[in-house]
């Protein structure tokens, strides 16, 4: 069971949610407490859910209803599938694509997503595009130009800039480190 919590955007909020779970006797029940989300091993009772909702509300946090939680999961799944699974990226802006696929106004989706996850949909997309770029660099089947084109970057420079922002490394240095590691492993 996943619970999404609005306004949970700091480590302090995360600690507060962990304390609330402990106070409800759910310490062994949760798997992950992340910014904006709690992933539980199993469903909790309605009474526990109401108590958690009330306690979080007192701290300025809001437990999202099930429909909004499912919507966040759909946004994440759509983006993940769009970037990692499909060879062909959408021909329209991501905002239009996501809005059309889910049947909601993009502003509404973006507001819910950022309130819960603490990052924008665009930042989430960039993180996943960089993960895909790292994967493509790792397998060394495409040039950086081909990777930039496949991931719909306007240029190699744009991809490189975002890659460095997210990873702290340039794509060529990342590839160099990977090649160096493989060389060391080959010599063992």
Short mmCIF file of N, CA and C in Angstrom, two decimals:
data_model
loop_
_atom_site.label_atom_id
_atom_site.label_comp_id
_atom_site.label_asym_id
_atom_site.label_seq_id
_atom_site.Cartn_x
_atom_site.Cartn_y
_atom_site.Cartn_z
N UNK A 1 0.85 -1.18 0.00
CA UNK A 1 0.00 0.00 0.00
C UNK A 1 0.89 1.24 0.00
N UNK A 2 0.59 2.17 -0.90
CA UNK A 2 1.33 3.41 -0.95
C UNK A 2 0.45 4.54 -0.46
N UNK A 3 1.04 5.38 0.36
CA UNK A 3 0.35 6.58 0.83
C UNK A 3 1.14 7.78 0.33
N UNK A 4 0.44 8.77 -0.17
CA UNK A 4 1.09 9.99 -0.63
C UNK A 4 0.72 11.12 0.31
N UNK A 5 1.75 11.90 0.65
CA UNK A 5 1.56 12.94 1.65
C UNK A 5 1.96 14.28 1.04
N UNK A 6 0.99 15.17 1.00
CA UNK A 6 1.17 16.50 0.43
C UNK A 6 1.98 17.36 1.40
N UNK A 7 2.85 18.19 0.86
CA UNK A 7 3.71 19.13 1.60
C UNK A 7 4.85 18.44 2.34
N UNK A 8 5.08 17.18 2.10
CA UNK A 8 6.19 16.45 2.74
C UNK A 8 7.42 16.62 1.84
N UNK A 9 8.17 17.69 2.07
CA UNK A 9 9.25 18.03 1.14
C UNK A 9 10.61 18.22 1.81
N UNK A 10 10.76 17.77 3.06
CA UNK A 10 12.06 17.91 3.72
C UNK A 10 12.34 16.68 4.56
N UNK A 11 13.58 16.55 4.97
CA UNK A 11 13.96 15.43 5.84
C UNK A 11 13.28 15.53 7.21
N UNK A 12 13.02 16.76 7.64
CA UNK A 12 12.31 16.95 8.90
C UNK A 12 10.89 16.39 8.81
N UNK A 13 10.24 16.62 7.67
CA UNK A 13 8.89 16.07 7.44
C UNK A 13 8.96 14.54 7.40
N UNK A 14 9.99 14.04 6.77
CA UNK A 14 10.17 12.60 6.67
C UNK A 14 10.31 11.97 8.07
N UNK A 15 11.10 12.60 8.91
CA UNK A 15 11.28 12.11 10.28
C UNK A 15 9.97 12.17 11.06
N UNK A 16 9.21 13.24 10.86
CA UNK A 16 7.93 13.38 11.54
C UNK A 16 6.98 12.25 11.14
N UNK A 17 6.94 11.92 9.85
CA UNK A 17 6.07 10.84 9.37
C UNK A 17 6.53 9.51 9.96
N UNK A 18 7.83 9.29 10.03
CA UNK A 18 8.34 8.05 10.64
C UNK A 18 7.91 7.95 12.10
N UNK A 19 7.98 9.06 12.83
CA UNK A 19 7.53 9.08 14.23
C UNK A 19 6.05 8.75 14.34
N UNK A 20 5.25 9.30 13.44
CA UNK A 20 3.80 9.03 13.46
C UNK A 20 3.53 7.56 13.19
N UNK A 21 4.27 6.97 12.26
CA UNK A 21 4.10 5.54 11.97
C UNK A 21 4.47 4.70 13.19
N UNK A 22 5.54 5.10 13.87
CA UNK A 22 5.94 4.39 15.09
C UNK A 22 4.87 4.51 16.18
N UNK A 23 4.30 5.71 16.33
CA UNK A 23 3.29 5.91 17.36
C UNK A 23 2.03 5.08 17.11
N UNK A 24 1.80 4.72 15.84
CA UNK A 24 0.64 3.90 15.50
C UNK A 24 0.98 2.40 15.50
N UNK A 25 2.22 2.08 15.90
CA UNK A 25 2.63 0.67 15.93
C UNK A 25 2.93 0.10 14.57
N UNK A 26 3.28 0.95 13.63
CA UNK A 26 3.53 0.50 12.26
C UNK A 26 5.02 0.47 11.90
N UNK A 27 5.89 0.46 12.90
CA UNK A 27 7.32 0.54 12.62
C UNK A 27 7.80 -0.57 11.69
N UNK A 28 7.27 -1.78 11.85
CA UNK A 28 7.73 -2.88 11.00
C UNK A 28 6.89 -2.97 9.73
N UNK A 29 5.88 -2.13 9.62
CA UNK A 29 4.96 -2.22 8.49
C UNK A 29 5.44 -1.45 7.26
N UNK A 30 6.23 -0.40 7.48
CA UNK A 30 6.60 0.38 6.31
C UNK A 30 7.94 -0.07 5.72
N UNK A 31 8.02 0.03 4.42
CA UNK A 31 9.24 -0.33 3.71
C UNK A 31 10.07 0.95 3.50
N UNK A 32 9.45 1.92 2.88
CA UNK A 32 10.16 3.13 2.50
C UNK A 32 9.37 4.36 2.93
N UNK A 33 10.04 5.26 3.57
CA UNK A 33 9.45 6.57 3.82
C UNK A 33 10.32 7.53 3.02
N UNK A 34 9.73 8.06 1.96
CA UNK A 34 10.46 8.95 1.07
C UNK A 34 9.72 10.28 1.05
N UNK A 35 10.32 11.28 0.48
CA UNK A 35 9.66 12.58 0.41
C UNK A 35 8.36 12.43 -0.37
N UNK A 36 7.26 12.70 0.29
CA UNK A 36 5.96 12.64 -0.35
C UNK A 36 5.30 11.28 -0.39
N UNK A 37 5.97 10.22 0.11
CA UNK A 37 5.41 8.89 -0.04
C UNK A 37 5.84 7.96 1.08
N UNK A 38 4.93 7.06 1.44
CA UNK A 38 5.23 5.95 2.36
C UNK A 38 4.79 4.69 1.64
N UNK A 39 5.67 3.72 1.56
CA UNK A 39 5.35 2.45 0.93
C UNK A 39 5.24 1.39 2.03
N UNK A 40 4.04 0.87 2.24
CA UNK A 40 3.77 -0.06 3.33
C UNK A 40 3.79 -1.51 2.83
N UNK A 41 4.19 -2.43 3.71
CA UNK A 41 4.17 -3.86 3.39
C UNK A 41 2.75 -4.33 3.11
N UNK A 42 1.82 -3.86 3.92
CA UNK A 42 0.43 -4.30 3.78
C UNK A 42 -0.48 -3.14 4.09
N UNK A 43 -1.75 -3.34 3.81
CA UNK A 43 -2.73 -2.29 4.08
C UNK A 43 -2.84 -2.05 5.58
N UNK A 44 -3.14 -0.81 5.95
CA UNK A 44 -3.37 -0.50 7.36
C UNK A 44 -4.87 -0.37 7.58
N UNK A 45 -5.29 -0.46 8.82
CA UNK A 45 -6.72 -0.39 9.11
C UNK A 45 -7.25 1.01 8.87
N UNK A 46 -8.55 1.11 8.72
CA UNK A 46 -9.19 2.41 8.53
C UNK A 46 -8.95 3.32 9.74
N UNK A 47 -8.96 2.71 10.92
CA UNK A 47 -8.73 3.49 12.15
C UNK A 47 -7.30 4.05 12.15
N UNK A 48 -6.31 3.22 11.79
CA UNK A 48 -4.93 3.69 11.72
C UNK A 48 -4.79 4.79 10.67
N UNK A 49 -5.46 4.60 9.55
CA UNK A 49 -5.39 5.58 8.46
C UNK A 49 -5.96 6.92 8.90
N UNK A 50 -7.09 6.90 9.58
CA UNK A 50 -7.71 8.13 10.08
C UNK A 50 -6.83 8.81 11.12
N UNK A 51 -6.24 8.01 12.01
CA UNK A 51 -5.36 8.56 13.04
C UNK A 51 -4.13 9.20 12.40
N UNK A 52 -3.56 8.51 11.42
CA UNK A 52 -2.39 9.05 10.71
C UNK A 52 -2.77 10.35 10.01
N UNK A 53 -3.92 10.35 9.36
CA UNK A 53 -4.40 11.55 8.66
C UNK A 53 -4.54 12.73 9.63
N UNK A 54 -5.16 12.48 10.79
CA UNK A 54 -5.35 13.54 11.80
C UNK A 54 -4.02 14.05 12.34
N UNK A 55 -3.12 13.14 12.68
CA UNK A 55 -1.82 13.53 13.24
C UNK A 55 -0.98 14.31 12.22
N UNK A 56 -1.01 13.87 10.97
CA UNK A 56 -0.25 14.59 9.93
C UNK A 56 -0.85 15.97 9.70
N UNK A 57 -2.16 16.06 9.75
CA UNK A 57 -2.84 17.33 9.55
C UNK A 57 -2.41 18.35 10.60
N UNK A 58 -2.27 17.91 11.84
CA UNK A 58 -1.82 18.80 12.92
C UNK A 58 -0.41 19.34 12.67
N UNK A 59 0.38 18.57 11.93
CA UNK A 59 1.75 18.99 11.62
C UNK A 59 1.84 19.74 10.30
N UNK A 60 0.68 20.00 9.66
CA UNK A 60 0.68 20.75 8.41
C UNK A 60 0.86 19.89 7.17
N UNK A 61 0.76 18.58 7.34
CA UNK A 61 0.88 17.66 6.20
C UNK A 61 -0.50 17.10 5.87
N UNK A 62 -0.69 16.71 4.63
CA UNK A 62 -2.00 16.23 4.22
C UNK A 62 -1.87 14.89 3.51
N UNK A 63 -2.57 13.90 4.03
CA UNK A 63 -2.61 12.59 3.40
C UNK A 63 -3.55 12.68 2.21
N UNK A 64 -3.05 12.34 1.02
CA UNK A 64 -3.87 12.45 -0.18
C UNK A 64 -4.87 11.31 -0.26
N UNK A 65 -6.00 11.60 -0.86
CA UNK A 65 -6.98 10.53 -1.05
C UNK A 65 -6.47 9.56 -2.11
N UNK A 66 -7.11 8.42 -2.20
CA UNK A 66 -6.65 7.34 -3.06
C UNK A 66 -6.60 7.74 -4.54
N UNK A 67 -7.55 8.54 -5.00
CA UNK A 67 -7.57 8.91 -6.42
C UNK A 67 -6.36 9.76 -6.79
N UNK A 68 -5.96 10.67 -5.91
CA UNK A 68 -4.78 11.49 -6.18
C UNK A 68 -3.51 10.65 -6.10
N UNK A 69 -3.49 9.70 -5.17
CA UNK A 69 -2.34 8.80 -5.05
C UNK A 69 -2.16 8.00 -6.33
N UNK A 70 -3.26 7.50 -6.83
CA UNK A 70 -3.20 6.71 -8.07
C UNK A 70 -2.76 7.59 -9.24
N UNK A 71 -3.18 8.84 -9.23
CA UNK A 71 -2.79 9.77 -10.29
C UNK A 71 -1.28 10.01 -10.28
N UNK A 72 -0.69 10.16 -9.10
CA UNK A 72 0.76 10.34 -8.98
C UNK A 72 1.47 9.10 -9.54
N UNK A 73 0.98 7.91 -9.17
CA UNK A 73 1.56 6.67 -9.69
C UNK A 73 1.46 6.60 -11.21
N UNK A 74 0.32 7.05 -11.75
CA UNK A 74 0.14 7.03 -13.21
C UNK A 74 1.10 7.99 -13.90
N UNK A 75 1.30 9.17 -13.31
CA UNK A 75 2.24 10.14 -13.88
C UNK A 75 3.64 9.54 -13.91
N UNK A 76 4.07 8.98 -12.78
CA UNK A 76 5.41 8.39 -12.69
C UNK A 76 5.56 7.23 -13.67
N UNK A 77 4.56 6.37 -13.76
CA UNK A 77 4.63 5.22 -14.67
C UNK A 77 4.67 5.67 -16.13
N UNK A 78 3.87 6.68 -16.46
CA UNK A 78 3.83 7.19 -17.83
C UNK A 78 5.20 7.77 -18.22
N UNK A 79 5.78 8.55 -17.34
CA UNK A 79 7.09 9.14 -17.62
C UNK A 79 8.16 8.06 -17.73
N UNK A 80 8.15 7.13 -16.79
CA UNK A 80 9.14 6.05 -16.81
C UNK A 80 9.02 5.25 -18.09
N UNK A 81 7.80 4.89 -18.47
CA UNK A 81 7.58 4.14 -19.70
C UNK A 81 7.99 4.95 -20.92
N UNK A 82 7.63 6.22 -20.92
CA UNK A 82 7.92 7.10 -22.05
C UNK A 82 9.43 7.20 -22.28
N UNK A 83 10.21 7.27 -21.22
CA UNK A 83 11.65 7.48 -21.35
C UNK A 83 12.42 6.17 -21.46
N UNK A 84 12.06 5.21 -20.65
CA UNK A 84 12.88 3.99 -20.58
C UNK A 84 12.41 2.86 -21.49
N UNK A 85 11.14 2.81 -21.80
CA UNK A 85 10.63 1.66 -22.54
C UNK A 85 10.44 1.92 -24.02
N UNK A 86 9.92 3.05 -24.37
CA UNK A 86 9.61 3.28 -25.78
C UNK A 86 10.82 3.83 -26.51
N UNK A 87 11.01 3.31 -27.70
CA UNK A 87 12.11 3.79 -28.56
C UNK A 87 11.79 5.19 -29.08
N UNK A 88 10.53 5.44 -29.29
CA UNK A 88 10.09 6.69 -29.89
C UNK A 88 9.54 7.62 -28.82
N UNK A 89 10.14 8.77 -28.66
CA UNK A 89 9.66 9.77 -27.73
C UNK A 89 8.46 10.48 -28.37
N UNK A 90 7.57 11.05 -27.57
CA UNK A 90 6.40 11.73 -28.14
C UNK A 90 6.81 12.91 -29.02
N UNK A 91 6.01 13.15 -30.05
CA UNK A 91 6.29 14.23 -30.99
C UNK A 91 5.83 15.59 -30.47
N UNK A 92 5.05 15.58 -29.39
CA UNK A 92 4.55 16.83 -28.80
C UNK A 92 5.29 17.09 -27.50
N UNK A 93 5.06 18.26 -26.92
CA UNK A 93 5.66 18.57 -25.61
C UNK A 93 5.23 17.52 -24.60
N UNK A 94 6.10 17.27 -23.63
CA UNK A 94 5.78 16.30 -22.58
C UNK A 94 4.51 16.70 -21.84
N UNK A 95 4.34 17.98 -21.61
CA UNK A 95 3.16 18.44 -20.87
C UNK A 95 1.88 18.08 -21.63
N UNK A 96 1.88 18.27 -22.93
CA UNK A 96 0.71 17.94 -23.75
C UNK A 96 0.50 16.43 -23.75
N UNK A 97 1.57 15.68 -23.92
CA UNK A 97 1.52 14.22 -23.95
C UNK A 97 0.93 13.66 -22.64
N UNK A 98 1.46 14.12 -21.52
CA UNK A 98 1.01 13.63 -20.21
C UNK A 98 -0.45 14.01 -19.98
N UNK A 99 -0.80 15.24 -20.30
CA UNK A 99 -2.17 15.72 -20.13
C UNK A 99 -3.14 14.91 -20.98
N UNK A 100 -2.79 14.66 -22.24
CA UNK A 100 -3.67 13.89 -23.12
C UNK A 100 -3.80 12.44 -22.67
N UNK A 101 -2.70 11.83 -22.27
CA UNK A 101 -2.72 10.43 -21.84
C UNK A 101 -3.55 10.22 -20.58
N UNK A 102 -3.47 11.18 -19.65
CA UNK A 102 -4.16 11.01 -18.37
C UNK A 102 -5.52 11.70 -18.32
N UNK A 103 -5.79 12.55 -19.29
CA UNK A 103 -7.10 13.20 -19.36
C UNK A 103 -7.33 14.29 -18.32
N UNK A 104 -6.24 14.93 -17.88
CA UNK A 104 -6.35 16.02 -16.91
C UNK A 104 -5.57 17.22 -17.42
N UNK A 105 -5.95 18.39 -16.93
CA UNK A 105 -5.22 19.60 -17.23
C UNK A 105 -3.80 19.47 -16.67
N UNK A 106 -2.80 19.85 -17.45
CA UNK A 106 -1.41 19.68 -17.03
C UNK A 106 -1.09 20.47 -15.77
N UNK A 107 -1.63 21.66 -15.63
CA UNK A 107 -1.36 22.48 -14.45
C UNK A 107 -1.82 21.75 -13.19
N UNK A 108 -2.99 21.13 -13.25
CA UNK A 108 -3.51 20.36 -12.13
C UNK A 108 -2.55 19.21 -11.79
N UNK A 109 -2.13 18.46 -12.81
CA UNK A 109 -1.21 17.34 -12.60
C UNK A 109 0.12 17.83 -12.02
N UNK A 110 0.63 18.91 -12.57
CA UNK A 110 1.92 19.44 -12.14
C UNK A 110 1.87 19.92 -10.69
N UNK A 111 0.77 20.56 -10.31
CA UNK A 111 0.64 21.05 -8.93
C UNK A 111 0.59 19.90 -7.93
N UNK A 112 -0.21 18.89 -8.21
CA UNK A 112 -0.30 17.74 -7.30
C UNK A 112 1.06 17.05 -7.20
N UNK A 113 1.69 16.83 -8.36
CA UNK A 113 2.96 16.12 -8.39
C UNK A 113 4.02 16.86 -7.58
N UNK A 114 4.16 18.15 -7.80
CA UNK A 114 5.22 18.90 -7.11
C UNK A 114 4.93 19.05 -5.61
N UNK A 115 3.67 19.16 -5.23
CA UNK A 115 3.34 19.25 -3.81
C UNK A 115 3.69 17.97 -3.08
N UNK A 116 3.53 16.84 -3.76
CA UNK A 116 3.78 15.55 -3.13
C UNK A 116 5.24 15.14 -3.24
N UNK A 117 5.81 15.24 -4.43
CA UNK A 117 7.16 14.74 -4.66
C UNK A 117 8.26 15.76 -4.30
N UNK A 118 7.91 17.02 -4.22
CA UNK A 118 8.91 18.03 -3.89
C UNK A 118 9.77 18.44 -5.07
N UNK A 119 9.46 17.89 -6.24
CA UNK A 119 10.11 18.31 -7.49
C UNK A 119 9.03 18.44 -8.55
N UNK A 120 9.35 19.15 -9.60
CA UNK A 120 8.38 19.32 -10.68
C UNK A 120 8.38 18.09 -11.58
N UNK A 121 7.34 17.98 -12.39
CA UNK A 121 7.29 16.89 -13.38
C UNK A 121 8.48 17.03 -14.31
N UNK A 122 8.80 18.26 -14.69
CA UNK A 122 9.94 18.49 -15.60
C UNK A 122 11.24 17.99 -14.98
N UNK A 123 11.45 18.25 -13.71
CA UNK A 123 12.67 17.75 -13.05
C UNK A 123 12.68 16.23 -13.00
N UNK A 124 11.53 15.63 -12.76
CA UNK A 124 11.40 14.17 -12.75
C UNK A 124 11.75 13.60 -14.13
N UNK A 125 11.28 14.26 -15.18
CA UNK A 125 11.58 13.83 -16.55
C UNK A 125 13.07 13.94 -16.81
N UNK A 126 13.68 15.05 -16.42
CA UNK A 126 15.12 15.25 -16.64
C UNK A 126 15.92 14.16 -15.94
N UNK A 127 15.58 13.85 -14.70
CA UNK A 127 16.29 12.81 -13.96
C UNK A 127 16.21 11.48 -14.70
N UNK A 128 15.04 11.15 -15.23
CA UNK A 128 14.88 9.89 -15.95
C UNK A 128 15.58 9.91 -17.31
N UNK A 129 15.58 11.06 -17.96
CA UNK A 129 16.30 11.17 -19.23
C UNK A 129 17.80 10.98 -19.01
N UNK A 130 18.32 11.53 -17.94
CA UNK A 130 19.75 11.37 -17.64
C UNK A 130 20.06 9.92 -17.28
N UNK A 131 19.17 9.26 -16.54
CA UNK A 131 19.36 7.83 -16.24
C UNK A 131 19.40 7.02 -17.54
N UNK A 132 18.52 7.35 -18.48
CA UNK A 132 18.51 6.67 -19.78
C UNK A 132 19.80 6.97 -20.54
N UNK A 133 20.25 8.21 -20.49
CA UNK A 133 21.51 8.58 -21.15
C UNK A 133 22.67 7.80 -20.56
N UNK A 134 22.71 7.66 -19.23
CA UNK A 134 23.77 6.87 -18.58
C UNK A 134 23.73 5.42 -19.05
N UNK A 135 22.54 4.88 -19.15
CA UNK A 135 22.38 3.50 -19.63
C UNK A 135 22.90 3.37 -21.06
N UNK A 136 22.52 4.30 -21.92
CA UNK A 136 22.96 4.25 -23.32
C UNK A 136 24.47 4.45 -23.44
N UNK A 137 25.04 5.31 -22.61
CA UNK A 137 26.49 5.50 -22.59
C UNK A 137 27.19 4.23 -22.12
N UNK A 138 26.61 3.58 -21.13
CA UNK A 138 27.18 2.36 -20.57
C UNK A 138 27.29 1.26 -21.62
N UNK A 139 26.24 1.09 -22.42
CA UNK A 139 26.25 0.03 -23.43
C UNK A 139 27.02 0.41 -24.68
N UNK A 140 27.38 1.68 -24.81
CA UNK A 140 28.30 2.14 -25.85
C UNK A 140 27.86 1.79 -27.27
N UNK A 141 26.55 1.78 -27.51
CA UNK A 141 26.05 1.44 -28.84
C UNK A 141 25.73 2.68 -29.67
N UNK A 142 25.56 3.81 -29.00
CA UNK A 142 25.19 5.05 -29.68
C UNK A 142 26.19 6.15 -29.35
N UNK A 143 26.36 7.05 -30.30
CA UNK A 143 27.19 8.22 -30.04
C UNK A 143 26.41 9.20 -29.17
N UNK A 144 27.09 10.17 -28.62
CA UNK A 144 26.43 11.19 -27.80
C UNK A 144 25.41 11.97 -28.62
N UNK A 145 25.71 12.21 -29.89
CA UNK A 145 24.77 12.89 -30.78
C UNK A 145 23.50 12.06 -30.96
N UNK A 146 23.66 10.76 -31.15
CA UNK A 146 22.50 9.87 -31.32
C UNK A 146 21.68 9.78 -30.03
N UNK A 147 22.37 9.77 -28.89
CA UNK A 147 21.68 9.74 -27.60
C UNK A 147 20.88 11.03 -27.41
N UNK A 148 21.50 12.17 -27.71
CA UNK A 148 20.80 13.46 -27.60
C UNK A 148 19.57 13.48 -28.49
N UNK A 149 19.70 12.98 -29.70
CA UNK A 149 18.57 12.94 -30.64
C UNK A 149 17.47 12.00 -30.12
N UNK A 150 17.85 10.82 -29.65
CA UNK A 150 16.87 9.84 -29.17
C UNK A 150 16.08 10.37 -27.97
N UNK A 151 16.76 11.13 -27.11
CA UNK A 151 16.11 11.65 -25.91
C UNK A 151 15.50 13.05 -26.11
N UNK A 152 15.47 13.49 -27.37
CA UNK A 152 14.86 14.76 -27.76
C UNK A 152 15.50 15.98 -27.12
N UNK A 153 16.82 15.97 -27.06
CA UNK A 153 17.53 17.18 -26.66
C UNK A 153 17.78 18.01 -27.90
N UNK A 154 17.78 19.31 -27.74
CA UNK A 154 17.97 20.20 -28.89
C UNK A 154 19.40 20.13 -29.42
N UNK A 155 20.33 19.73 -28.55
CA UNK A 155 21.73 19.62 -28.97
C UNK A 155 22.49 18.75 -27.98
N UNK A 156 23.68 18.35 -28.38
CA UNK A 156 24.56 17.60 -27.48
C UNK A 156 24.94 18.48 -26.29
N UNK A 157 25.12 19.76 -26.55
CA UNK A 157 25.48 20.69 -25.46
C UNK A 157 24.38 20.74 -24.40
N UNK A 158 23.12 20.74 -24.83
CA UNK A 158 22.00 20.76 -23.89
C UNK A 158 21.99 19.48 -23.05
N UNK A 159 22.16 18.33 -23.69
CA UNK A 159 22.23 17.06 -22.97
C UNK A 159 23.41 17.08 -22.00
N UNK A 160 24.56 17.51 -22.46
CA UNK A 160 25.76 17.55 -21.61
C UNK A 160 25.56 18.45 -20.40
N UNK A 161 24.92 19.58 -20.61
CA UNK A 161 24.67 20.52 -19.52
C UNK A 161 23.77 19.90 -18.46
N UNK A 162 22.67 19.28 -18.89
CA UNK A 162 21.77 18.64 -17.92
C UNK A 162 22.43 17.43 -17.28
N UNK A 163 23.20 16.68 -18.03
CA UNK A 163 23.90 15.51 -17.51
C UNK A 163 24.82 15.93 -16.37
N UNK A 164 25.57 17.00 -16.60
CA UNK A 164 26.50 17.49 -15.59
C UNK A 164 25.77 18.03 -14.35
N UNK A 165 24.64 18.71 -14.57
CA UNK A 165 23.85 19.23 -13.46
C UNK A 165 23.35 18.10 -12.55
N UNK A 166 22.92 17.00 -13.17
CA UNK A 166 22.33 15.90 -12.41
C UNK A 166 23.40 15.00 -11.79
N UNK A 167 24.45 14.68 -12.55
CA UNK A 167 25.45 13.71 -12.09
C UNK A 167 26.72 14.33 -11.53
N UNK A 168 26.98 15.58 -11.90
CA UNK A 168 28.23 16.21 -11.50
C UNK A 168 29.38 15.89 -12.45
N UNK A 169 29.09 15.09 -13.48
CA UNK A 169 30.11 14.68 -14.45
C UNK A 169 29.64 15.02 -15.86
N UNK A 170 30.59 15.23 -16.75
CA UNK A 170 30.22 15.37 -18.16
C UNK A 170 29.97 13.97 -18.72
N UNK A 171 29.18 13.84 -19.79
CA UNK A 171 28.95 12.52 -20.37
C UNK A 171 30.25 11.83 -20.81
N UNK A 172 31.17 12.60 -21.37
CA UNK A 172 32.43 11.99 -21.83
C UNK A 172 33.27 11.50 -20.65
N UNK A 173 33.27 12.25 -19.54
CA UNK A 173 34.01 11.81 -18.37
C UNK A 173 33.35 10.58 -17.75
N UNK A 174 32.03 10.56 -17.73
CA UNK A 174 31.28 9.39 -17.24
C UNK A 174 31.66 8.16 -18.05
N UNK A 175 31.69 8.31 -19.36
CA UNK A 175 32.06 7.20 -20.26
C UNK A 175 33.51 6.78 -20.01
N UNK A 176 34.38 7.75 -19.80
CA UNK A 176 35.80 7.48 -19.54
C UNK A 176 35.96 6.66 -18.25
N UNK A 177 35.23 7.03 -17.21
CA UNK A 177 35.28 6.30 -15.94
C UNK A 177 34.80 4.87 -16.14
N UNK A 178 33.72 4.70 -16.89
CA UNK A 178 33.18 3.37 -17.17
C UNK A 178 34.21 2.53 -17.92
N UNK A 179 34.83 3.11 -18.93
CA UNK A 179 35.84 2.39 -19.71
C UNK A 179 37.04 2.01 -18.84
N UNK A 180 37.43 2.92 -17.95
CA UNK A 180 38.57 2.68 -17.07
C UNK A 180 38.26 1.52 -16.11
N UNK A 181 37.04 1.52 -15.56
CA UNK A 181 36.62 0.43 -14.67
C UNK A 181 36.65 -0.91 -15.38
N UNK A 182 36.15 -0.94 -16.61
CA UNK A 182 36.15 -2.18 -17.37
C UNK A 182 37.57 -2.66 -17.62
N UNK A 183 38.47 -1.72 -17.89
CA UNK A 183 39.88 -2.07 -18.11
C UNK A 183 40.50 -2.69 -16.88
N UNK A 184 40.18 -2.13 -15.71
CA UNK A 184 40.70 -2.66 -14.44
C UNK A 184 40.15 -4.07 -14.21
N UNK A 185 38.86 -4.23 -14.47
CA UNK A 185 38.26 -5.56 -14.28
C UNK A 185 38.82 -6.60 -15.25
N UNK A 186 39.13 -6.18 -16.46
CA UNK A 186 39.72 -7.10 -17.44
C UNK A 186 41.09 -7.58 -17.02
N UNK A 187 41.80 -6.73 -16.27
CA UNK A 187 43.17 -7.08 -15.85
C UNK A 187 43.19 -7.93 -14.58
N UNK A 188 42.06 -8.15 -13.94
CA UNK A 188 42.02 -8.95 -12.72
C UNK A 188 42.06 -10.42 -13.01
#
